Tab-separated table of C-alpha atoms in Angstrom:
chain	number	residue	atom	x	y	z
N	22	MET	CA	53.419	38.892	273.339
N	23	THR	CA	51.702	37.507	276.280
N	24	LEU	CA	48.049	36.851	275.884
N	25	SER	CA	45.522	36.701	278.691
N	26	SER	CA	41.638	35.833	277.916
N	27	TYR	CA	39.246	36.183	280.689
N	28	HIS	CA	36.618	33.979	279.068
N	29	ILE	CA	39.308	31.471	277.923
N	30	ASN	CA	40.230	31.305	281.805
N	31	LYS	CA	36.647	30.621	282.675
N	32	SER	CA	36.142	27.907	280.107
N	33	CYS	CA	39.200	26.188	281.295
N	34	ASP	CA	38.035	26.226	284.729
N	35	CYS	CA	41.713	27.235	285.877
N	36	PRO	CA	44.202	29.875	286.159
N	37	VAL	CA	45.807	30.288	282.727
N	38	ILE	CA	48.379	32.454	281.021
N	39	PHE	CA	48.805	32.344	277.195
N	40	ILE	CA	52.044	33.114	275.602
N	41	ALA	CA	51.953	33.845	272.095
N	42	TYR	CA	54.399	33.769	269.707
N	43	PRO	CA	54.315	35.485	265.868
N	44	LEU	CA	54.870	33.001	262.742
N	45	PRO	CA	55.768	35.098	259.720
N	46	ASP	CA	55.018	34.089	255.923
N	47	GLU	CA	57.325	34.270	252.945
N	48	LYS	CA	56.631	38.161	253.192
N	49	ASP	CA	57.871	38.414	256.510
N	50	HIS	CA	54.044	39.207	257.230
N	51	VAL	CA	52.450	38.045	260.411
N	52	GLU	CA	49.748	35.906	259.373
N	53	LYS	CA	49.781	33.130	262.073
N	54	ILE	CA	50.077	32.995	265.829
N	55	LEU	CA	51.421	30.165	267.864
N	56	VAL	CA	49.720	30.256	271.210
N	57	VAL	CA	50.711	28.252	274.346
N	58	ALA	CA	48.434	28.051	277.778
N	59	GLU	CA	50.225	27.702	280.844
N	60	ASN	CA	48.261	26.168	283.704
N	61	LEU	CA	48.784	27.998	286.972
N	62	ASN	CA	47.094	25.353	289.296
N	63	TRP	CA	50.734	24.590	290.526
N	64	LEU	CA	51.357	27.774	291.526
N	65	VAL	CA	48.240	27.936	293.487
N	66	ASP	CA	49.567	24.629	295.077
N	67	LEU	CA	52.995	25.928	295.411
N	68	LEU	CA	52.124	29.336	297.214
N	69	PRO	CA	51.130	27.826	300.871
N	70	TYR	CA	55.077	26.574	301.157
N	71	PHE	CA	56.064	30.216	301.021
N	72	ASN	CA	54.672	30.761	304.544
N	73	LEU	CA	53.110	34.152	303.530
N	74	SER	CA	50.539	35.842	305.512
N	75	PRO	CA	46.718	35.140	304.943
N	76	ASP	CA	46.506	38.869	304.287
N	77	ASN	CA	49.367	38.790	301.676
N	78	VAL	CA	48.037	39.071	297.796
N	79	ILE	CA	50.018	37.952	295.113
N	80	THR	CA	49.053	39.376	291.375
N	81	ILE	CA	50.436	38.742	288.116
N	82	PHE	CA	50.059	41.401	285.554
N	83	ASN	CA	50.811	41.951	281.803
N	84	SER	CA	52.123	45.166	280.499
N	85	GLU	CA	48.951	46.149	279.130
N	86	LYS	CA	47.711	46.382	282.965
N	87	THR	CA	45.771	43.182	282.635
N	88	THR	CA	45.261	41.119	285.807
N	89	LEU	CA	46.581	37.445	284.537
N	90	PHE	CA	46.511	35.893	288.053
N	91	ARG	CA	45.386	36.442	291.964
N	92	TYR	CA	46.147	34.870	295.049
N	93	PRO	CA	43.850	34.390	296.908
N	94	ALA	CA	41.816	33.701	293.955
N	95	ASP	CA	39.273	36.538	292.892
N	96	GLU	CA	37.020	35.734	289.663
N	97	GLU	CA	36.008	39.065	289.389
N	98	ILE	CA	39.701	40.614	289.205
N	99	ILE	CA	40.810	38.158	286.476
N	100	GLY	CA	40.849	39.326	283.195
N	101	ARG	CA	40.219	43.039	284.303
N	102	LYS	CA	42.478	46.260	283.855
N	103	VAL	CA	44.467	46.957	287.237
N	104	PHE	CA	43.054	49.663	289.762
N	105	TYR	CA	44.272	53.132	289.561
N	106	HIS	CA	46.796	52.629	292.684
N	107	GLU	CA	47.907	49.619	291.164
N	108	GLU	CA	48.899	51.344	287.763
N	109	LYS	CA	51.592	53.246	289.635
N	110	ILE	CA	53.203	49.764	290.569
N	111	LEU	CA	53.691	49.168	286.961
N	112	LYS	CA	54.417	52.677	285.920
N	113	HIS	CA	58.478	52.476	285.947
N	114	GLY	CA	58.664	48.849	284.841
N	115	VAL	CA	61.603	48.019	287.122
N	116	THR	CA	62.131	46.065	290.275
N	117	GLN	CA	60.946	48.177	293.508
N	118	ILE	CA	58.984	48.183	296.981
N	119	ILE	CA	56.556	50.874	296.957
N	120	GLU	CA	54.174	52.057	299.633
N	121	LEU	CA	50.287	52.916	298.515
N	122	ARG	CA	46.834	53.323	299.715
N	123	ASP	CA	44.291	51.104	298.298
N	124	ASN	CA	40.722	52.283	297.623
N	125	ASP	CA	39.774	51.946	301.016
N	126	GLY	CA	42.657	53.992	302.191
N	127	GLU	CA	44.354	51.153	303.857
N	128	LYS	CA	48.140	51.334	303.247
N	129	TRP	CA	49.935	48.580	301.394
N	130	LEU	CA	53.378	47.828	300.989
N	131	HIS	CA	53.896	46.448	297.290
N	132	ALA	CA	56.973	44.458	296.267
N	133	VAL	CA	56.915	44.535	292.429
N	134	THR	CA	59.695	43.020	289.766
N	135	PRO	CA	59.203	42.465	286.139
N	136	VAL	CA	60.026	39.261	283.979
N	137	GLU	CA	61.417	39.569	280.791
N	138	MET	CA	59.602	36.732	278.788
N	139	GLY	CA	61.803	37.123	275.264
N	140	THR	CA	62.178	39.512	272.335
N	141	HIS	CA	58.478	38.689	270.818
N	142	THR	CA	57.139	38.656	274.136
N	143	GLU	CA	55.789	41.292	276.175
N	144	ASP	CA	56.742	41.219	279.794
N	145	ILE	CA	54.852	40.233	282.940
N	146	PHE	CA	54.899	41.616	286.579
N	147	ILE	CA	54.866	39.582	289.505
N	148	CYS	CA	53.568	41.886	292.672
N	149	ILE	CA	53.326	40.986	296.334
N	150	SER	CA	51.201	42.923	298.617
N	151	ILE	CA	51.562	43.113	302.368
N	152	PRO	CA	49.282	45.307	304.530
N	153	LEU	CA	51.619	48.030	306.441
N	154	SER	CA	49.240	47.154	309.555
N	155	ILE	CA	50.687	43.367	309.896
N	156	LEU	CA	54.469	44.633	309.514
N	157	TYR	CA	54.827	46.928	312.769
N	158	SER	CA	55.909	44.001	314.971
N	159	PRO	CA	59.354	42.415	314.822
N	160	ILE	CA	57.799	38.959	314.565
N	161	ASN	CA	55.527	39.934	311.527
N	162	ARG	CA	58.539	41.373	309.711
N	163	GLN	CA	59.641	38.032	308.863
N	164	ILE	CA	56.724	38.261	306.759
N	165	LEU	CA	58.240	40.683	304.577
N	166	VAL	CA	61.531	38.522	304.232
N	167	ASN	CA	59.426	35.662	303.113
N	168	ALA	CA	57.319	37.853	300.754
N	169	LEU	CA	60.672	39.097	299.237
N	170	ILE	CA	62.273	35.651	299.164
N	171	SER	CA	58.847	34.633	297.454
N	172	ILE	CA	58.964	37.154	294.615
N	173	SER	CA	62.368	36.339	293.754
N	174	ILE	CA	61.415	32.661	293.498
N	175	LEU	CA	58.503	33.296	291.714
N	176	SER	CA	60.352	35.252	289.065
N	177	ILE	CA	62.742	32.687	288.793
N	178	ILE	CA	60.000	30.151	288.167
N	179	PHE	CA	58.356	32.105	285.527
N	180	PHE	CA	61.585	32.901	283.689
N	181	SER	CA	62.349	29.297	283.670
N	182	ILE	CA	59.107	28.418	282.333
N	183	TRP	CA	59.324	30.955	279.479
N	184	ILE	CA	63.132	29.028	278.682
N	185	VAL	CA	61.076	25.458	278.603
N	186	ILE	CA	58.362	26.632	276.832
N	187	ASN	CA	60.575	28.993	274.504
N	188	ASN	CA	63.171	26.059	273.903
N	189	LEU	CA	60.586	22.896	273.889
N	190	PHE	CA	57.803	24.822	271.659
N	191	LEU	CA	58.290	28.308	270.356
N	192	ILE	CA	61.850	27.989	268.801
N	193	PRO	CA	61.289	24.657	267.224
N	194	ILE	CA	58.084	25.482	265.925
N	195	ASP	CA	59.315	28.950	264.592
N	196	LYS	CA	62.192	27.106	262.771
N	197	LEU	CA	59.766	24.681	261.284
N	198	ASN	CA	57.654	27.540	260.033
N	199	ARG	CA	60.794	29.290	258.245
N	200	ALA	CA	61.537	25.893	256.965
N	201	THR	CA	57.962	25.795	255.416
N	202	VAL	CA	58.836	29.317	254.110
N	203	ASN	CA	61.649	28.300	252.256
N	204	ILE	CA	60.171	25.413	250.913
N	205	ILE	CA	57.407	27.926	249.268
N	206	LYS	CA	59.910	30.124	247.773
N	207	GLY	CA	61.657	26.678	245.966
N	208	ASN	CA	64.611	26.445	248.186
N	209	TYR	CA	64.718	22.619	248.858
N	210	ASP	CA	68.254	22.696	250.048
N	211	PHE	CA	67.002	23.893	253.653
N	212	ARG	CA	66.809	21.386	256.262
N	213	LEU	CA	66.188	21.505	260.162
N	214	LYS	CA	69.472	20.694	261.949
N	215	PRO	CA	69.406	18.772	265.219
N	216	PRO	CA	68.797	18.984	268.034
N	217	PHE	CA	65.229	19.908	267.321
N	218	GLY	CA	62.816	19.574	270.303
N	219	TYR	CA	61.699	16.513	271.724
N	220	GLY	CA	59.146	13.895	271.255
N	221	GLU	CA	56.458	14.338	268.715
N	222	LEU	CA	58.342	18.041	267.633
N	223	LYS	CA	61.459	15.914	267.060
N	224	GLN	CA	59.464	13.071	264.725
N	225	LEU	CA	57.950	16.098	262.894
N	226	ALA	CA	61.434	17.690	262.367
N	227	GLU	CA	62.595	14.291	260.829
N	228	VAL	CA	59.497	13.633	258.485
N	229	PHE	CA	59.977	17.248	257.341
N	230	ASN	CA	63.451	16.817	256.277
N	231	LEU	CA	62.276	13.324	254.873
N	232	THR	CA	59.420	15.328	252.770
N	233	ILE	CA	62.307	17.960	251.615
N	234	SER	CA	64.764	15.371	250.425
N	235	THR	CA	61.881	13.592	248.260
N	236	LEU	CA	60.350	17.049	247.067
N	237	ASP	CA	64.066	18.032	246.064
N	238	LYS	CA	64.593	14.929	244.216
N	239	ARG	CA	61.306	15.155	242.509
N	240	GLU	CA	62.305	18.951	241.384
N	241	LYS	CA	65.524	17.933	240.078
N	242	ASP	CA	63.825	15.345	238.244
N	243	LEU	CA	61.398	17.316	236.988
N	244	LYS	CA	63.998	19.954	235.920
N	245	LYS	CA	66.029	17.078	233.970
N	246	GLU	CA	62.584	15.829	232.014
N	247	THR	CA	61.872	19.509	231.358
N	248	GLN	CA	65.513	20.031	229.788
N	249	LYS	CA	65.024	17.037	227.673
N	250	SER	CA	61.586	17.802	226.872
N	251	ARG	CA	63.007	21.564	225.650
N	252	LEU	CA	65.816	20.005	223.762
N	253	TYR	CA	63.168	17.528	221.805
N	254	ILE	CA	61.243	20.430	220.995
N	255	ARG	CA	64.006	22.378	219.780
N	256	ILE	CA	64.605	19.608	217.564
N	257	LEU	CA	60.987	18.949	216.272
N	258	LYS	CA	60.958	22.596	215.679
N	259	LYS	CA	64.222	22.526	213.646
N	260	THR	CA	62.999	19.297	211.752
N	261	LEU	CA	59.832	21.202	210.943
N	262	ASN	CA	61.871	23.911	209.506
N	263	ASP	CA	63.976	21.729	207.536
N	264	VAL	CA	60.761	19.897	206.400
N	265	VAL	CA	59.336	23.478	205.320
N	266	ASP	CA	62.278	24.554	203.245
N	267	ALA	CA	62.631	21.221	201.575
N	268	ILE	CA	59.130	21.699	200.449
N	269	SER	CA	59.573	25.216	199.354
N	270	SER	CA	62.862	24.170	197.638
N	271	PHE	CA	61.086	21.152	195.718
N	272	MET	CA	59.084	23.664	193.646
N	273	ASP	CA	62.670	24.464	192.211
N	274	PHE	CA	62.237	21.237	190.132
N	275	GLY	CA	58.890	22.335	188.589
N	276	ASP	CA	59.234	25.769	188.604
N	277	GLN	CA	62.104	28.012	189.694
N	278	TYR	CA	60.364	31.259	189.974
N	279	THR	CA	57.784	29.857	192.408
N	280	SER	CA	60.672	28.614	194.812
N	281	ILE	CA	62.425	31.978	194.778
N	282	HIS	CA	59.216	34.149	195.181
N	283	GLN	CA	57.900	32.296	197.966
N	284	LYS	CA	61.429	32.855	199.888
N	285	ARG	CA	61.245	36.490	198.946
N	286	VAL	CA	57.523	36.812	200.048
N	287	SER	CA	58.422	34.950	203.345
N	288	GLU	CA	61.375	37.723	204.193
N	289	LEU	CA	59.220	40.625	203.422
N	290	ALA	CA	56.102	39.311	205.143
N	291	VAL	CA	58.263	38.557	208.436
N	292	LEU	CA	59.568	41.732	208.395
N	293	ILE	CA	56.354	43.695	208.003
N	294	ALA	CA	54.753	41.379	210.955
N	295	LYS	CA	58.008	42.532	213.056
N	296	GLU	CA	57.619	46.031	212.254
N	297	LEU	CA	53.615	45.879	213.181
N	298	GLY	CA	54.715	44.288	216.800
N	299	LEU	CA	53.136	40.901	216.139
N	300	ASN	CA	54.366	38.068	218.772
N	301	LYS	CA	56.963	35.681	217.868
N	302	LYS	CA	54.369	32.564	217.632
N	303	ASP	CA	52.613	34.758	215.110
N	304	ILE	CA	55.699	35.824	213.087
N	305	GLU	CA	56.995	32.231	212.764
N	306	GLY	CA	53.423	30.937	211.498
N	307	LEU	CA	53.314	33.711	209.147
N	308	ARG	CA	57.003	32.799	208.053
N	309	VAL	CA	56.179	29.198	207.256
N	310	ALA	CA	52.811	30.314	205.593
N	311	SER	CA	54.401	32.238	203.364
N	312	LEU	CA	56.956	29.798	202.715
N	313	LEU	CA	54.422	27.458	201.449
N	314	HIS	CA	51.491	29.750	199.907
N	315	ASP	CA	52.109	28.564	196.638
N	316	ILE	CA	52.361	25.065	197.368
N	317	GLY	CA	49.225	24.698	195.561
N	318	LYS	CA	50.898	24.930	192.316
N	319	ILE	CA	52.145	21.713	192.519
N	320	SER	CA	48.776	20.307	190.870
N	321	ILE	CA	49.497	22.854	187.946
N	322	PRO	CA	50.958	21.449	184.888
N	323	ASN	CA	54.478	22.652	184.310
N	324	GLU	CA	53.197	23.776	181.045
N	325	ILE	CA	50.956	26.541	182.246
N	326	LEU	CA	53.218	27.538	185.072
N	327	THR	CA	56.220	28.245	182.472
N	328	LYS	CA	54.168	29.439	179.674
N	329	THR	CA	55.827	32.355	178.005
N	330	GLY	CA	52.494	34.023	176.247
N	331	PRO	CA	49.429	35.204	178.105
N	332	LEU	CA	46.937	32.580	180.009
N	333	ASN	CA	43.600	31.612	178.358
N	334	ASP	CA	40.502	31.613	180.615
N	335	LEU	CA	41.257	27.827	181.299
N	336	GLU	CA	44.715	28.575	182.531
N	337	THR	CA	43.759	31.215	184.394
N	338	GLN	CA	41.154	29.313	186.304
N	339	ILE	CA	43.580	26.349	186.890
N	340	ILE	CA	45.976	28.898	188.539
N	341	ARG	CA	43.398	30.615	190.680
N	342	ASP	CA	42.712	26.947	192.294
N	343	HIS	CA	46.123	27.012	193.832
N	344	PRO	CA	45.148	28.549	197.195
N	345	SER	CA	42.402	25.820	197.341
N	346	CYS	CA	44.827	22.874	196.552
N	347	GLY	CA	47.534	24.418	199.000
N	348	TYR	CA	44.787	24.253	201.763
N	349	GLU	CA	43.877	20.625	200.699
N	350	ILE	CA	47.368	19.713	201.199
N	351	LEU	CA	47.994	21.578	204.673
N	352	LYS	CA	44.647	21.426	205.990
N	353	ASN	CA	45.602	18.154	208.185
N	354	ILE	CA	48.952	19.289	209.740
N	355	ARG	CA	48.837	20.280	213.119
N	356	PHE	CA	50.410	23.756	213.182
N	357	ARG	CA	50.244	26.197	215.910
N	358	PHE	CA	49.349	28.684	213.590
N	359	PRO	CA	46.524	28.824	210.839
N	360	ILE	CA	48.948	28.003	207.943
N	361	ALA	CA	46.248	26.194	205.793
N	362	LEU	CA	43.958	28.948	206.455
N	363	ILE	CA	46.431	31.836	205.225
N	364	VAL	CA	47.469	29.815	202.289
N	365	LEU	CA	43.824	29.702	201.240
N	366	GLN	CA	43.100	33.636	201.683
N	367	HIS	CA	46.295	35.094	200.371
N	368	HIS	CA	44.633	36.141	197.142
N	369	GLU	CA	41.530	37.361	198.700
N	370	ARG	CA	40.998	41.199	198.807
N	371	LEU	CA	39.213	43.565	201.139
N	372	ASN	CA	36.319	44.525	198.714
N	373	GLY	CA	35.652	41.086	197.931
N	374	SER	CA	36.940	41.161	194.706
N	375	GLY	CA	39.806	38.328	195.391
N	376	TYR	CA	39.540	34.515	195.151
N	377	PRO	CA	38.817	31.768	195.884
N	378	LYS	CA	35.874	32.654	198.163
N	379	GLY	CA	35.438	36.486	197.445
N	380	LEU	CA	35.982	37.019	201.256
N	381	LYS	CA	35.714	40.775	202.621
N	382	SER	CA	37.572	42.779	205.070
N	383	ASP	CA	37.024	41.276	208.638
N	384	GLU	CA	36.701	37.923	207.186
N	385	ILE	CA	40.284	37.914	206.257
N	386	HIS	CA	42.546	36.563	208.504
N	387	PHE	CA	45.306	39.247	209.590
N	388	GLY	CA	48.129	37.214	208.612
N	389	ALA	CA	46.539	36.467	205.152
N	390	LYS	CA	46.559	40.397	204.750
N	391	ILE	CA	50.286	40.750	205.472
N	392	LEU	CA	50.892	37.893	202.894
N	393	MET	CA	48.766	39.619	200.052
N	394	VAL	CA	50.805	42.491	200.485
N	395	ALA	CA	53.935	41.108	200.472
N	396	ASP	CA	53.021	38.547	197.775
N	397	VAL	CA	51.722	41.359	195.226
N	398	PHE	CA	54.737	43.453	196.019
N	399	GLU	CA	57.346	40.572	195.368
N	400	ALA	CA	55.266	39.820	192.110
N	401	MET	CA	55.647	43.293	190.565
N	402	VAL	CA	59.223	43.686	191.275
N	403	SER	CA	60.180	40.114	189.482
N	404	HIS	CA	59.995	38.255	186.288
N	405	ARG	CA	57.147	36.070	185.288
N	406	PRO	CA	57.510	33.652	182.485
N	407	TYR	CA	54.636	35.310	180.531
N	408	ARG	CA	55.674	38.926	181.393
N	409	PRO	CA	58.641	41.277	182.583
N	410	ALA	CA	58.480	42.915	185.826
N	411	PRO	CA	56.474	46.116	186.135
N	412	GLY	CA	59.236	47.380	188.688
N	413	LEU	CA	59.441	48.734	192.122
N	414	VAL	CA	57.866	52.179	191.377
N	415	GLU	CA	54.722	50.566	189.949
N	416	ALA	CA	54.682	47.986	193.019
N	417	LEU	CA	54.684	51.077	195.288
N	418	GLU	CA	51.984	52.900	193.171
N	419	GLU	CA	49.755	49.846	193.102
N	420	LEU	CA	50.040	49.384	196.764
N	421	THR	CA	49.415	53.181	197.394
N	422	LYS	CA	46.580	53.456	194.997
N	423	ASN	CA	44.618	50.698	196.664
N	424	LYS	CA	45.255	50.851	200.220
N	425	GLY	CA	42.111	50.579	201.978
N	426	ILE	CA	40.370	49.277	199.031
N	427	LEU	CA	42.255	45.937	198.154
N	428	TYR	CA	44.882	45.967	200.856
N	429	ASP	CA	45.120	46.613	204.509
N	430	GLU	CA	46.156	50.268	204.974
N	431	LYS	CA	48.305	49.433	208.082
N	432	VAL	CA	50.039	46.769	206.076
N	433	VAL	CA	50.523	48.747	203.345
N	434	GLU	CA	52.081	52.028	205.166
N	435	CYS	CA	54.128	49.435	206.992
N	436	CYS	CA	55.785	47.866	203.815
N	437	ILE	CA	56.450	51.204	202.112
N	438	ASN	CA	58.107	52.418	205.309
N	439	LEU	CA	60.278	49.362	205.194
N	440	ILE	CA	61.263	49.750	201.807
N	441	ARG	CA	62.008	53.619	202.783
N	442	LYS	CA	64.177	52.527	205.808
N	443	LYS	CA	65.573	49.673	204.549
N	444	ARG	CA	66.179	49.888	200.628
N	445	GLU	CA	69.207	47.789	200.579
N	446	ILE	CA	66.663	44.734	201.586
N	447	PHE	CA	65.183	45.013	198.421
N	448	THR	CA	68.194	45.721	196.058
N	449	TYR	CA	67.433	42.307	194.222
N	450	ALA	CA	64.981	44.176	192.417
N	451	CYS	CA	67.227	46.776	190.855
N	452	HIS	CA	68.337	44.960	188.467
N	453	LEU	CA	64.890	44.348	187.046
N	454	CYS	CA	64.610	48.167	186.496
N	455	ASN	CA	66.340	50.242	183.956
N	456	GLU	CA	68.520	53.613	185.341
N	457	GLU	CA	65.478	55.888	183.843
N	458	LYS	CA	63.201	53.546	186.164
N	459	SER	CA	65.728	53.757	189.085
N	460	GLU	CA	65.939	57.464	188.774
N	461	LYS	CA	62.070	57.633	188.972
N	462	MET	CA	62.015	55.003	192.059
N	463	ASP	CA	64.080	57.380	193.937
N	464	ASN	CA	61.738	60.171	193.334
N	465	ASN	CA	58.750	58.218	194.377
N	466	VAL	CA	60.143	57.281	197.723
N	467	SER	CA	61.301	60.562	198.614
N	468	MET	CA	57.510	61.674	197.819
N	469	GLN	CA	56.353	58.915	200.360
N	470	SER	CA	58.692	60.414	202.912
């Protein structure tokens, strides 16, 4: 668009036309406008050479009907809207010669032509006005010829000025702006191609291309380093999982039951966590905690772990110390999940009857609430050295009877639903139950649904 500001013209103390060019952002919204000011003093100096009559008036308007330039100079008119009779001159927006009366009733001949200033720019109009009174004699008719020649020359000059401004400033800066938008979008392959402006703009383009090349190289180097880091993280995760599995399997040497029990508890705990909608990090943390939840039993003598008869009070207390022992073993390892805390709390109960600290409800980590349900269920469907497995039906009854009392209600319901929907996962427990118990189990599961 072509802009004009009366105040700016005054402050510059010279006739000026402002040409504005929109600079879009990465979303193609115009947030910046480039403004180029064209000083028209050269036009004031040039006009006397056109041999125009002293009564001739040259006016430049924009398409918003604002007066941008007046010769002879008239400070009060610059920046104002055109007069009523001048609106008719701009009405059709084409080259024309029109006879009109001014506000005083005097007849004037107006020769007007538009000058197209580009796609993003408003047109301007150049008008030469001559009083008809001086055109009646043959001698003065030459004034009309001079006026028509003048308006043609001025149109060519202004169009040439626009071409120069457009090519030297507007187009290069627009390209620079679009290149910047590409950089914001992460396209480091974009380059400003020569020819690109002159002087400082050309140097700016060269510096810009060098900057993009540097950023492109750093971006590629960063991607390589990121890929390496991700590979190292995957290796470390794999190593950690292998270490956890090795520690869990190590329990086989002293107590085969504990190792198998931990793996089965881990499988069920992960299934419950997924069903409850926990995120991947929490599920992985719970998996590790479940695999290591009985690691504290390595401090318990093998004779107690494998004892076939009932445990006495001292032996029971030693067994009950294993969550605390497990916590002490794991507390200084920097897991991304509170593994040690869950191991410590997996024998707590909602009503405070658990151990080792007698915690209640909200004091217990939610991961420990999942682990305790999986632990109780697996323990009841598996043999221990000192007792046979109560069975799947009894495990379901225990969880159902004590949900909301000892065990979290949502976790229990989720566990029971999993057994009902995915019974094949728990077939490892079936060989522990006789045919009578299996029939009873089917009836119980049906009742749950």
